[in-house]
Coordinates of C-alpha atoms in Angstrom, one line a residue:
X1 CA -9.1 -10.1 2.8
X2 CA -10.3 -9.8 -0.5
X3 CA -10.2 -6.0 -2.0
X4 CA -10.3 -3.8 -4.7
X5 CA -7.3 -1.7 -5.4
X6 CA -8.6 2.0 -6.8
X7 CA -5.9 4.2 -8.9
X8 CA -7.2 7.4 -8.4
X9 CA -5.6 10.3 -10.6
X10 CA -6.3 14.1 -8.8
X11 CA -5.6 17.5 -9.0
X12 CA -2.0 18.0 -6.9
X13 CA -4.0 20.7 -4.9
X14 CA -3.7 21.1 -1.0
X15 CA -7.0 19.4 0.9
X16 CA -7.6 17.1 -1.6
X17 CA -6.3 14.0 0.0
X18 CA -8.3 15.3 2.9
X19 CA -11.3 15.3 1.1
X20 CA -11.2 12.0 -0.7
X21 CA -10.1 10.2 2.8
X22 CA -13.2 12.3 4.1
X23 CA -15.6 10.8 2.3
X24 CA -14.6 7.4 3.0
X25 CA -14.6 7.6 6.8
X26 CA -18.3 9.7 5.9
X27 CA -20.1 6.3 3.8
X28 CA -18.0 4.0 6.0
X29 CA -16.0 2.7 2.9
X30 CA -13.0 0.3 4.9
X31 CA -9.6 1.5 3.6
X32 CA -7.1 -1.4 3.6
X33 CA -4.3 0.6 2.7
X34 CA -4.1 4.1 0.7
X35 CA -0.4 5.8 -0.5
X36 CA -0.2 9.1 -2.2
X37 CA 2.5 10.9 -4.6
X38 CA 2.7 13.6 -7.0
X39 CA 3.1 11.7 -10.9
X40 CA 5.0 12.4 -13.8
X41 CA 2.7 15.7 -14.0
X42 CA 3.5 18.1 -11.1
X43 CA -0.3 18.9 -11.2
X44 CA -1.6 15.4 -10.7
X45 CA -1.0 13.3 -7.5
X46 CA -2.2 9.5 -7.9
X47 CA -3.9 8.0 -4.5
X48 CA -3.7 4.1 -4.7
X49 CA -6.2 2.6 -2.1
X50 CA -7.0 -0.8 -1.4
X51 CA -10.7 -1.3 -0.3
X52 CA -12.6 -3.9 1.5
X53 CA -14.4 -5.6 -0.7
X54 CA -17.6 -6.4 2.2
X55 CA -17.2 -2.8 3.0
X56 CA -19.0 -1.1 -0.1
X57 CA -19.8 -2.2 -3.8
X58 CA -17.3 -1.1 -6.2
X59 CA -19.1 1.1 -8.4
X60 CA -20.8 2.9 -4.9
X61 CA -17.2 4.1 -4.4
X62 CA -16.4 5.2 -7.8
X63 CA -19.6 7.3 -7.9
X64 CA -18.8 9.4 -5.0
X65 CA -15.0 9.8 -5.9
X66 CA -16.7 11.1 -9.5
X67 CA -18.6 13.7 -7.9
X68 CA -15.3 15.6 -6.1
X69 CA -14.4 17.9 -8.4
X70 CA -10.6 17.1 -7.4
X71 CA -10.7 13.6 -9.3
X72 CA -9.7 13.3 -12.6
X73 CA -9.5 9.5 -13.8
X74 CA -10.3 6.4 -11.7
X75 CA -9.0 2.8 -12.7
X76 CA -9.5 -0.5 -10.8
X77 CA -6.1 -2.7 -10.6
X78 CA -7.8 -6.6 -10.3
X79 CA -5.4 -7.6 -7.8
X80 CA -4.7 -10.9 -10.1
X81 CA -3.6 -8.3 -12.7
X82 CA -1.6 -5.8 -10.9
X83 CA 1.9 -5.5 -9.6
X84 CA 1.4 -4.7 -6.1
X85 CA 4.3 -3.4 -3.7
X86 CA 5.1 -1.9 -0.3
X87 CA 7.5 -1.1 1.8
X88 CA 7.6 -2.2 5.5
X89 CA 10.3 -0.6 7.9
X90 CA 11.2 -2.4 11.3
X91 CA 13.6 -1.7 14.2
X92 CA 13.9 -5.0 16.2
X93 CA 15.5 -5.6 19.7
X94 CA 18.5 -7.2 18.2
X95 CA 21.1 -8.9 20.9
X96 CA 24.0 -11.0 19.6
X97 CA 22.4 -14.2 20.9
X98 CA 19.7 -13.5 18.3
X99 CA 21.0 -11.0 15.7
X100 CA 22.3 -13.7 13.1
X101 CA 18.5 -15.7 13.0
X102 CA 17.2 -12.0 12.5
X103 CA 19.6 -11.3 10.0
X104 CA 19.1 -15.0 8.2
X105 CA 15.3 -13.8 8.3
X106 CA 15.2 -10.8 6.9
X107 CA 17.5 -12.1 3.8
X108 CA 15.0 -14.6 3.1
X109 CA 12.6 -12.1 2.2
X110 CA 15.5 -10.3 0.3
X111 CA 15.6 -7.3 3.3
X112 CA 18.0 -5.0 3.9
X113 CA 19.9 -3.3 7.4
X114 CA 19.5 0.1 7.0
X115 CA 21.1 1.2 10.2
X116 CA 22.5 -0.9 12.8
X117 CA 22.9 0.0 16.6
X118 CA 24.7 -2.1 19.7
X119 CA 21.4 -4.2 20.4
X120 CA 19.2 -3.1 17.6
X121 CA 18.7 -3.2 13.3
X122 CA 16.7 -1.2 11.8
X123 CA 15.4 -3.3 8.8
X124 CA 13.3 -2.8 5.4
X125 CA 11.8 -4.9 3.3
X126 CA 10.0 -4.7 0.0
X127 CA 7.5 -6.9 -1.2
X128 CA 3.8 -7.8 -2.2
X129 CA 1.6 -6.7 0.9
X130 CA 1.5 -10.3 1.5
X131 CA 4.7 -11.1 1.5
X132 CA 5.0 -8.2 4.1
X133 CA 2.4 -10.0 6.3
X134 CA 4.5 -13.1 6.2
X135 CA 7.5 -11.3 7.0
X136 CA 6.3 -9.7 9.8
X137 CA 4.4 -12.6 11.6
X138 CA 8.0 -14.3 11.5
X139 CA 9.5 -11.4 13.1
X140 CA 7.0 -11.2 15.7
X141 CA 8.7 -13.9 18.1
X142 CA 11.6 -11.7 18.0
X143 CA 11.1 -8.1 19.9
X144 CA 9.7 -6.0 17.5
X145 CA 10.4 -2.0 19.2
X146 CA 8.6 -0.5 16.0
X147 CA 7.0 -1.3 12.6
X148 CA 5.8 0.9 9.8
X149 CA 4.3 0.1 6.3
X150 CA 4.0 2.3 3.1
X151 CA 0.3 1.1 2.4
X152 CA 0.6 -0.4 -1.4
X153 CA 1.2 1.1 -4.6
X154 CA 0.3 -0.4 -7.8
X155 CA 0.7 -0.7 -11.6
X156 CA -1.2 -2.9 -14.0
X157 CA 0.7 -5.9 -15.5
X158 CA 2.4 -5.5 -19.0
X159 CA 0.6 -8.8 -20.2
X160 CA -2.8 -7.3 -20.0
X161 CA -3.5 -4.9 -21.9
X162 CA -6.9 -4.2 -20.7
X163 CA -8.2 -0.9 -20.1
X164 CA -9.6 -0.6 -16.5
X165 CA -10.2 2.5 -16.3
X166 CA -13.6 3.4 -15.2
X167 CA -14.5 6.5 -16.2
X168 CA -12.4 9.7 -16.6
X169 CA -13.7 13.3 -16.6

């Protein structure tokens, strides 16, 4: 699904997330994926969301983030420039007849076990949101009891040096 990825720099002030996710859901902007965390600055957060390209126009988005008083800085991350990453966390139905193909799996994808039980693994993997996908869809023969993802993070590539930041107030 093609998408825009939005680094969005805010004040690290309670209600805030609320409000940005809020006005999404209210101009029926599709979220892909959004992740949050305080920075470097404890009074900044950064939001990273992925948007739906069909969903709105780029610059429609950017002008209603701008008016919450909340946002800071916006950049867009072109996906073909940006190191994308996200975590995905899975406990599978793990047997002994089985365990080894799940364990082969997961090391293609460079997982890890994170806790092991009689007939179950919890597992994690890291990895381009794409990567995930692929992961996951060759998991789903096995029994998957549970999966969770991050939603994706992302950081412009060193090799381009090209300012995408949209506007900052």
């Amino acid at each position: 699904m093609p998408h825009h990825i939005l680094s969005v720099l805010v004040e690290n002030k309670a209600g805030v997330l609320a409000r940005v996710s809020g006005l999404f859901a209210r101009r029926g902007f599709n979220i892909v994926s959004l992740a949050v965390a305080p920075t470097e600055d404890e009074d900044l957060s950064r939001i990273t969301i992925a948007v739906d390209v069909a969903s709105a126009p780029l610059d429609q988005i950017t002008e209603q983030l701008f008016k919450l008083i909340s946002v800071v800085s916006i950049t867009e991350l072109d996906p073909r420039h940006a190191v994308e990453r996200e975590l995905l966390l899975v406990t599978m139905e793990a047997p002994p007849d089985v365990r080894r193909q799940i364990l082969t799996l997961v090391d293609e994808f460079a997982g890890r076990v994170l806790d092991e039980g009689q007939d179950r693994l919890t597992l994690s993997v890291e990895g381009h949101p794409d990567v995930l996908d692929d992961c996951a869809e060759r998991l789903r023969p096995f029994d998957i009891v549970e999966l969770r993802r991050t939603g994706r993070v992302a950081l412009p590539k060193l090799d381009n040096a090209i300012d995408h930041r949209l506007h900052q107030v």
